Amino acid sequence: MTLPRCENPVTPERAAQIKATQIRERYTAERERRVRPDGSAQYRPTEAEFGYFAEDPYTERAEREPVRDVVDVAVVGGGFGGILAGARLRQQDIGSVRIVEKGGDFGGTWYWNRYPGIHCDIDAAVYLPLLEETGYIPRWKYAPGEEIRQHAVRIAEKFDLYENALFSTAVTSLTWDDADQRWLVTTDRGDEFRATYVITATGTLTEPKLPGIPGIESFAGHTFHTSRWDYGYTGGTAEGGMTGLAGRKVGIVGTGATGIQAVPMLAEDAEHLYVFQRTPSTVGVRGQRPLTAADLGADRPGWATERRENFLRLVSGEAVPGVDEDLVDDAWTESAALLEKLLPSFRRDGAGQGNEEFEAAYEALDHATMERIRARVTEIVEDPATASALQPWYRYACKRPTFSDRYLPAFNRDNVTLVDTADSHGIERMTERGVVVDGVEYEVDALVFATGFSVGVSGITSGRLPVTGRDGLQLLHAWAQEGPRSLHGFASSGFPNLLKMGSLHNASSVNFSHILDEQAVHAAALVVAAETRGALVEPSREAEDAWARRIAEGAPRHAWFHAECTPGYYNAEGAGRPDVPTGYPGSAVAFHEELRAWRETSIDEALTVPRT
Ligand code: NDP
């Protein structure tokens, strides 16, 4: 007897194609479930709604006389950017440095964010700057927020940054005085002082945001945002022990990098925890463990710099196979190494982004990564419906990845309920008693908003901090026509001795403290060069034009990618992200090398002789 032959066998290639198509269709469907017509307007400004955002829960504001003096350098912002600028200036023996900070102490994001479970998800020995200079060895592979905050204080103490600092003070204007060749700095405490140089380090995630949920103000229970954790209500500390939550039903809105860290802690201490999720995060393996000096090889001079550079090379795709070992060895470097292994030829011949074969291989790798992440959810979470709702269906780079070994197991507890809000595009409405999703009311005593921050609304490019340069020229007015102008992102013509730290026209990395440190070194070098030559830090328009051309040549071609992504702040809540050139066209490694070489040979391009 002859067995019937299968006429159209499905080859492995065909099966892979079918699977890829199914995944793409699912991604589109999941995106559609979440896109809202009001896009970014779905959020409301927190300051106007909740007075406590304007207050500092950690430090009482001390009354003081307004300051009216002259300093060499004023630094706006006392987070890692400002602290590193101060430290690098001190290393160059620049005289008086004054840091002005809104919070009651140094630390920036680590000052404000003290929620339970807070950690930095980048290896502590590459995230914490100036480890060798301060002689500090991180205690854990991923540093808790309090350890990071204390390290910020340690750096500030080591480099005498407290001496001149103004805390609980916001800079309200910067005005260049051509006659005096200095900046006039005013603040909300009535200060009016002068500074030869101003460095702005105002951060990006400084303004907490709340969703514009109908009825939010009618909620009669207790409510706060993760960046202003109310330990007066919950009791305990960032390490837990929130006895105030005993017998209480708590809700948390938001499952981004913050929510992931807070949920396991709330689950332990609340009587019941409702996790209101709209889009599940990718939750990779964490592997938290204690660190020792021996683990880090910290007896060798240069160990910290070597480790930090190694991490940057790996995550920037700049590691040389066989030469650069992986010193950090975690989920960040593993995914970078995987990409390197599968796509080396594309990287080497420079035919990356935009190349069809590259995009196909990249998509296949992405699908495999996401399948692993989804499989991890079903391996850990016992209830099938909960596991299914916790699976992320979008490409890996659509949202910031998160890592935790405690988040997913929390959903196996009897006192934790996941409430999926995707179909109602988030929480439907709030009542006096609680939260309504798909017509069901969840009564809670307290509701925590882990809903993130408005990106790009602080600092000088948002207009919140008005800057007036030469001849009364307003910074935003000057940039209104053609967009921001700069040389390397730091200095701009018409605004002498104003140095900007941040991501404008600059390179970026997941390890942003490293980026800030390189910027601080560069800013200090510019100040030294200007002092040595009796010049002002102010590039010519030609130098700015040349830099604008460099940036434009490497403009990203990611618009299509973001258009297909699930909504979030990466793609303006689904509206998309245009391919406009905003940053350095290459990797952070290349940018740092370029800046170092430029400082040796061409730093005069950033200087002008004073017009007096
Ligand atoms: P995110 O903006 O990343 O997340 C906000 C969360 O709130 C999302 O899950 C969002 O859902 C949800 N949300 C917003 N509105 C609603 C609504 N109406 N109903 C239901 N859910 C809603 O904020 P995070 O504070 O988590 O993170 C901010 C940034 O801080 C991160 O990008 C990260 O860079 C940084 N961070 C870094 C850490 C680190 O370890 N290095 C740790 C913590 C934060 P949806 O996704 O659907 O919009």
JSON list of N, CA and C in Angstrom, two decimals, residues 219-221 249-253 272-277 416-422 424 426-447:
[
{"chain": "A", "resi": 219, "resn": "PHE", "atom": "N", "xyz": [-11.63, 60.94, 44.07]},
{"chain": "A", "resi": 219, "resn": "PHE", "atom": "CA", "xyz": [-11.18, 59.82, 44.89]},
{"chain": "A", "resi": 219, "resn": "PHE", "atom": "C", "xyz": [-10.93, 60.30, 46.33]},
{"chain": "A", "resi": 220, "resn": "ALA", "atom": "N", "xyz": [-11.58, 59.66, 47.29]},
{"chain": "A", "resi": 220, "resn": "ALA", "atom": "CA", "xyz": [-11.48, 60.12, 48.68]},
{"chain": "A", "resi": 220, "resn": "ALA", "atom": "C", "xyz": [-10.37, 59.42, 49.45]},
{"chain": "A", "resi": 221, "resn": "GLY", "atom": "N", "xyz": [-9.77, 58.38, 48.85]},
{"chain": "A", "resi": 221, "resn": "GLY", "atom": "CA", "xyz": [-8.69, 57.68, 49.54]},
{"chain": "A", "resi": 221, "resn": "GLY", "atom": "C", "xyz": [-7.38, 58.45, 49.44]},
{"chain": "A", "resi": 249, "resn": "LYS", "atom": "N", "xyz": [-6.27, 48.09, 51.34]},
{"chain": "A", "resi": 249, "resn": "LYS", "atom": "CA", "xyz": [-6.27, 47.71, 49.93]},
{"chain": "A", "resi": 249, "resn": "LYS", "atom": "C", "xyz": [-5.57, 48.83, 49.16]},
{"chain": "A", "resi": 250, "resn": "VAL", "atom": "N", "xyz": [-4.60, 48.44, 48.36]},
{"chain": "A", "resi": 250, "resn": "VAL", "atom": "CA", "xyz": [-3.79, 49.43, 47.65]},
{"chain": "A", "resi": 250, "resn": "VAL", "atom": "C", "xyz": [-3.87, 49.15, 46.15]},
{"chain": "A", "resi": 251, "resn": "GLY", "atom": "N", "xyz": [-3.92, 50.21, 45.36]},
{"chain": "A", "resi": 251, "resn": "GLY", "atom": "CA", "xyz": [-3.83, 50.07, 43.91]},
{"chain": "A", "resi": 251, "resn": "GLY", "atom": "C", "xyz": [-2.56, 50.74, 43.42]},
{"chain": "A", "resi": 252, "resn": "ILE", "atom": "N", "xyz": [-1.97, 50.21, 42.37]},
{"chain": "A", "resi": 252, "resn": "ILE", "atom": "CA", "xyz": [-0.84, 50.91, 41.74]},
{"chain": "A", "resi": 252, "resn": "ILE", "atom": "C", "xyz": [-1.13, 50.99, 40.25]},
{"chain": "A", "resi": 253, "resn": "VAL", "atom": "N", "xyz": [-0.99, 52.18, 39.69]},
{"chain": "A", "resi": 253, "resn": "VAL", "atom": "CA", "xyz": [-1.25, 52.40, 38.27]},
{"chain": "A", "resi": 253, "resn": "VAL", "atom": "C", "xyz": [0.11, 52.54, 37.58]},
{"chain": "A", "resi": 272, "resn": "HIS", "atom": "N", "xyz": [-4.26, 43.84, 50.30]},
{"chain": "A", "resi": 272, "resn": "HIS", "atom": "CA", "xyz": [-4.48, 43.41, 48.91]},
{"chain": "A", "resi": 272, "resn": "HIS", "atom": "C", "xyz": [-3.90, 44.46, 47.97]},
{"chain": "A", "resi": 273, "resn": "LEU", "atom": "N", "xyz": [-3.30, 43.98, 46.90]},
{"chain": "A", "resi": 273, "resn": "LEU", "atom": "CA", "xyz": [-2.72, 44.90, 45.91]},
{"chain": "A", "resi": 273, "resn": "LEU", "atom": "C", "xyz": [-3.38, 44.66, 44.55]},
{"chain": "A", "resi": 274, "resn": "TYR", "atom": "N", "xyz": [-3.91, 45.75, 43.97]},
{"chain": "A", "resi": 274, "resn": "TYR", "atom": "CA", "xyz": [-4.41, 45.71, 42.59]},
{"chain": "A", "resi": 274, "resn": "TYR", "atom": "C", "xyz": [-3.38, 46.40, 41.70]},
{"chain": "A", "resi": 275, "resn": "VAL", "atom": "N", "xyz": [-2.91, 45.68, 40.70]},
{"chain": "A", "resi": 275, "resn": "VAL", "atom": "CA", "xyz": [-1.94, 46.27, 39.78]},
{"chain": "A", "resi": 275, "resn": "VAL", "atom": "C", "xyz": [-2.69, 46.63, 38.50]},
{"chain": "A", "resi": 276, "resn": "PHE", "atom": "N", "xyz": [-2.87, 47.92, 38.26]},
{"chain": "A", "resi": 276, "resn": "PHE", "atom": "CA", "xyz": [-3.60, 48.37, 37.06]},
{"chain": "A", "resi": 276, "resn": "PHE", "atom": "C", "xyz": [-2.60, 48.53, 35.93]},
{"chain": "A", "resi": 277, "resn": "GLN", "atom": "N", "xyz": [-2.66, 47.60, 35.00]},
{"chain": "A", "resi": 277, "resn": "GLN", "atom": "CA", "xyz": [-1.69, 47.57, 33.91]},
{"chain": "A", "resi": 277, "resn": "GLN", "atom": "C", "xyz": [-2.35, 47.95, 32.58]},
{"chain": "A", "resi": 416, "resn": "VAL", "atom": "N", "xyz": [-2.61, 39.49, 45.44]},
{"chain": "A", "resi": 416, "resn": "VAL", "atom": "CA", "xyz": [-2.27, 40.38, 44.32]},
{"chain": "A", "resi": 416, "resn": "VAL", "atom": "C", "xyz": [-3.18, 40.08, 43.13]},
{"chain": "A", "resi": 417, "resn": "THR", "atom": "N", "xyz": [-3.80, 41.11, 42.59]},
{"chain": "A", "resi": 417, "resn": "THR", "atom": "CA", "xyz": [-4.67, 40.95, 41.41]},
{"chain": "A", "resi": 417, "resn": "THR", "atom": "C", "xyz": [-4.18, 41.86, 40.30]},
{"chain": "A", "resi": 418, "resn": "LEU", "atom": "N", "xyz": [-3.99, 41.27, 39.13]},
{"chain": "A", "resi": 418, "resn": "LEU", "atom": "CA", "xyz": [-3.64, 42.08, 37.96]},
{"chain": "A", "resi": 418, "resn": "LEU", "atom": "C", "xyz": [-4.93, 42.53, 37.29]},
{"chain": "A", "resi": 419, "resn": "VAL", "atom": "N", "xyz": [-5.07, 43.83, 37.05]},
{"chain": "A", "resi": 419, "resn": "VAL", "atom": "CA", "xyz": [-6.24, 44.33, 36.34]},
{"chain": "A", "resi": 419, "resn": "VAL", "atom": "C", "xyz": [-5.76, 44.90, 35.01]},
{"chain": "A", "resi": 420, "resn": "ASP", "atom": "N", "xyz": [-6.12, 44.21, 33.93]},
{"chain": "A", "resi": 420, "resn": "ASP", "atom": "CA", "xyz": [-5.66, 44.63, 32.60]},
{"chain": "A", "resi": 420, "resn": "ASP", "atom": "C", "xyz": [-6.58, 45.74, 32.09]},
{"chain": "A", "resi": 421, "resn": "THR", "atom": "N", "xyz": [-6.00, 46.90, 31.80]},
{"chain": "A", "resi": 421, "resn": "THR", "atom": "CA", "xyz": [-6.82, 48.05, 31.38]},
{"chain": "A", "resi": 421, "resn": "THR", "atom": "C", "xyz": [-6.66, 48.34, 29.88]},
{"chain": "A", "resi": 422, "resn": "ALA", "atom": "N", "xyz": [-6.05, 47.40, 29.15]},
{"chain": "A", "resi": 422, "resn": "ALA", "atom": "CA", "xyz": [-5.73, 47.70, 27.74]},
{"chain": "A", "resi": 422, "resn": "ALA", "atom": "C", "xyz": [-6.98, 48.03, 26.92]},
{"chain": "A", "resi": 424, "resn": "SER", "atom": "N", "xyz": [-9.76, 49.30, 27.77]},
{"chain": "A", "resi": 424, "resn": "SER", "atom": "CA", "xyz": [-10.36, 50.61, 28.04]},
{"chain": "A", "resi": 424, "resn": "SER", "atom": "C", "xyz": [-9.31, 51.72, 27.91]},
{"chain": "A", "resi": 426, "resn": "GLY", "atom": "N", "xyz": [-6.54, 52.19, 29.39]},
{"chain": "A", "resi": 426, "resn": "GLY", "atom": "CA", "xyz": [-6.14, 52.70, 30.70]},
{"chain": "A", "resi": 426, "resn": "GLY", "atom": "C", "xyz": [-7.35, 52.69, 31.61]},
{"chain": "A", "resi": 427, "resn": "ILE", "atom": "N", "xyz": [-7.16, 53.19, 32.81]},
{"chain": "A", "resi": 427, "resn": "ILE", "atom": "CA", "xyz": [-8.26, 53.21, 33.78]},
{"chain": "A", "resi": 427, "resn": "ILE", "atom": "C", "xyz": [-9.41, 54.03, 33.21]},
{"chain": "A", "resi": 428, "resn": "GLU", "atom": "N", "xyz": [-10.63, 53.49, 33.35]},
{"chain": "A", "resi": 428, "resn": "GLU", "atom": "CA", "xyz": [-11.80, 54.12, 32.72]},
{"chain": "A", "resi": 428, "resn": "GLU", "atom": "C", "xyz": [-12.16, 55.41, 33.46]},
{"chain": "A", "resi": 429, "resn": "ARG", "atom": "N", "xyz": [-12.32, 55.29, 34.79]},
{"chain": "A", "resi": 429, "resn": "ARG", "atom": "CA", "xyz": [-12.63, 56.47, 35.60]},
{"chain": "A", "resi": 429, "resn": "ARG", "atom": "C", "xyz": [-12.37, 56.15, 37.06]},
{"chain": "A", "resi": 430, "resn": "MET", "atom": "N", "xyz": [-12.39, 57.18, 37.87]},
{"chain": "A", "resi": 430, "resn": "MET", "atom": "CA", "xyz": [-12.22, 56.96, 39.30]},
{"chain": "A", "resi": 430, "resn": "MET", "atom": "C", "xyz": [-13.46, 57.45, 40.02]},
{"chain": "A", "resi": 431, "resn": "THR", "atom": "N", "xyz": [-13.75, 56.82, 41.13]},
{"chain": "A", "resi": 431, "resn": "THR", "atom": "CA", "xyz": [-14.89, 57.22, 41.95]},
{"chain": "A", "resi": 431, "resn": "THR", "atom": "C", "xyz": [-14.34, 57.62, 43.32]},
{"chain": "A", "resi": 432, "resn": "GLU", "atom": "N", "xyz": [-15.23, 57.95, 44.20]},
{"chain": "A", "resi": 432, "resn": "GLU", "atom": "CA", "xyz": [-14.84, 58.29, 45.56]},
{"chain": "A", "resi": 432, "resn": "GLU", "atom": "C", "xyz": [-14.13, 57.10, 46.23]},
{"chain": "A", "resi": 433, "resn": "ARG", "atom": "N", "xyz": [-14.56, 55.90, 45.85]},
{"chain": "A", "resi": 433, "resn": "ARG", "atom": "CA", "xyz": [-14.07, 54.70, 46.54]},
{"chain": "A", "resi": 433, "resn": "ARG", "atom": "C", "xyz": [-12.92, 54.01, 45.83]},
{"chain": "A", "resi": 434, "resn": "GLY", "atom": "N", "xyz": [-12.76, 54.25, 44.56]},
{"chain": "A", "resi": 434, "resn": "GLY", "atom": "CA", "xyz": [-11.70, 53.50, 43.89]},
{"chain": "A", "resi": 434, "resn": "GLY", "atom": "C", "xyz": [-11.63, 53.71, 42.39]},
{"chain": "A", "resi": 435, "resn": "VAL", "atom": "N", "xyz": [-11.34, 52.61, 41.71]},
{"chain": "A", "resi": 435, "resn": "VAL", "atom": "CA", "xyz": [-10.97, 52.66, 40.29]},
{"chain": "A", "resi": 435, "resn": "VAL", "atom": "C", "xyz": [-11.94, 51.81, 39.48]},
{"chain": "A", "resi": 436, "resn": "VAL", "atom": "N", "xyz": [-12.37, 52.34, 38.33]},
{"chain": "A", "resi": 436, "resn": "VAL", "atom": "CA", "xyz": [-13.28, 51.56, 37.48]},
{"chain": "A", "resi": 436, "resn": "VAL", "atom": "C", "xyz": [-12.56, 51.17, 36.19]},
{"chain": "A", "resi": 437, "resn": "VAL", "atom": "N", "xyz": [-12.61, 49.86, 35.91]},
{"chain": "A", "resi": 437, "resn": "VAL", "atom": "CA", "xyz": [-12.05, 49.34, 34.65]},
{"chain": "A", "resi": 437, "resn": "VAL", "atom": "C", "xyz": [-13.09, 48.42, 34.04]},
{"chain": "A", "resi": 438, "resn": "ASP", "atom": "N", "xyz": [-13.42, 48.64, 32.78]},
{"chain": "A", "resi": 438, "resn": "ASP", "atom": "CA", "xyz": [-14.43, 47.84, 32.08]},
{"chain": "A", "resi": 438, "resn": "ASP", "atom": "C", "xyz": [-15.72, 47.70, 32.92]},
{"chain": "A", "resi": 439, "resn": "GLY", "atom": "N", "xyz": [-16.11, 48.79, 33.54]},
{"chain": "A", "resi": 439, "resn": "GLY", "atom": "CA", "xyz": [-17.36, 48.79, 34.29]},
{"chain": "A", "resi": 439, "resn": "GLY", "atom": "C", "xyz": [-17.27, 48.18, 35.69]},
{"chain": "A", "resi": 440, "resn": "VAL", "atom": "N", "xyz": [-16.14, 47.62, 36.05]},
{"chain": "A", "resi": 440, "resn": "VAL", "atom": "CA", "xyz": [-16.00, 47.00, 37.38]},
{"chain": "A", "resi": 440, "resn": "VAL", "atom": "C", "xyz": [-15.27, 47.97, 38.31]},
{"chain": "A", "resi": 441, "resn": "GLU", "atom": "N", "xyz": [-15.85, 48.19, 39.49]},
{"chain": "A", "resi": 441, "resn": "GLU", "atom": "CA", "xyz": [-15.21, 49.10, 40.44]},
{"chain": "A", "resi": 441, "resn": "GLU", "atom": "C", "xyz": [-14.32, 48.32, 41.42]},
{"chain": "A", "resi": 442, "resn": "TYR", "atom": "N", "xyz": [-13.07, 48.77, 41.53]},
{"chain": "A", "resi": 442, "resn": "TYR", "atom": "CA", "xyz": [-12.13, 48.16, 42.49]},
{"chain": "A", "resi": 442, "resn": "TYR", "atom": "C", "xyz": [-11.95, 49.15, 43.63]},
{"chain": "A", "resi": 443, "resn": "GLU", "atom": "N", "xyz": [-12.43, 48.79, 44.80]},
{"chain": "A", "resi": 443, "resn": "GLU", "atom": "CA", "xyz": [-12.32, 49.71, 45.95]},
{"chain": "A", "resi": 443, "resn": "GLU", "atom": "C", "xyz": [-10.92, 49.64, 46.53]},
{"chain": "A", "resi": 444, "resn": "VAL", "atom": "N", "xyz": [-10.31, 50.80, 46.72]},
{"chain": "A", "resi": 444, "resn": "VAL", "atom": "CA", "xyz": [-8.97, 50.83, 47.32]},
{"chain": "A", "resi": 444, "resn": "VAL", "atom": "C", "xyz": [-8.89, 51.94, 48.36]},
{"chain": "A", "resi": 445, "resn": "ASP", "atom": "N", "xyz": [-8.01, 51.73, 49.36]},
{"chain": "A", "resi": 445, "resn": "ASP", "atom": "CA", "xyz": [-7.77, 52.77, 50.36]},
{"chain": "A", "resi": 445, "resn": "ASP", "atom": "C", "xyz": [-6.74, 53.76, 49.85]},
{"chain": "A", "resi": 446, "resn": "ALA", "atom": "N", "xyz": [-5.81, 53.26, 49.06]},
{"chain": "A", "resi": 446, "resn": "ALA", "atom": "CA", "xyz": [-4.75, 54.14, 48.55]},
{"chain": "A", "resi": 446, "resn": "ALA", "atom": "C", "xyz": [-4.45, 53.78, 47.11]},
{"chain": "A", "resi": 447, "resn": "LEU", "atom": "N", "xyz": [-4.12, 54.80, 46.34]},
{"chain": "A", "resi": 447, "resn": "LEU", "atom": "CA", "xyz": [-3.77, 54.57, 44.94]},
{"chain": "A", "resi": 447, "resn": "LEU", "atom": "C", "xyz": [-2.43, 55.25, 44.65]}
]
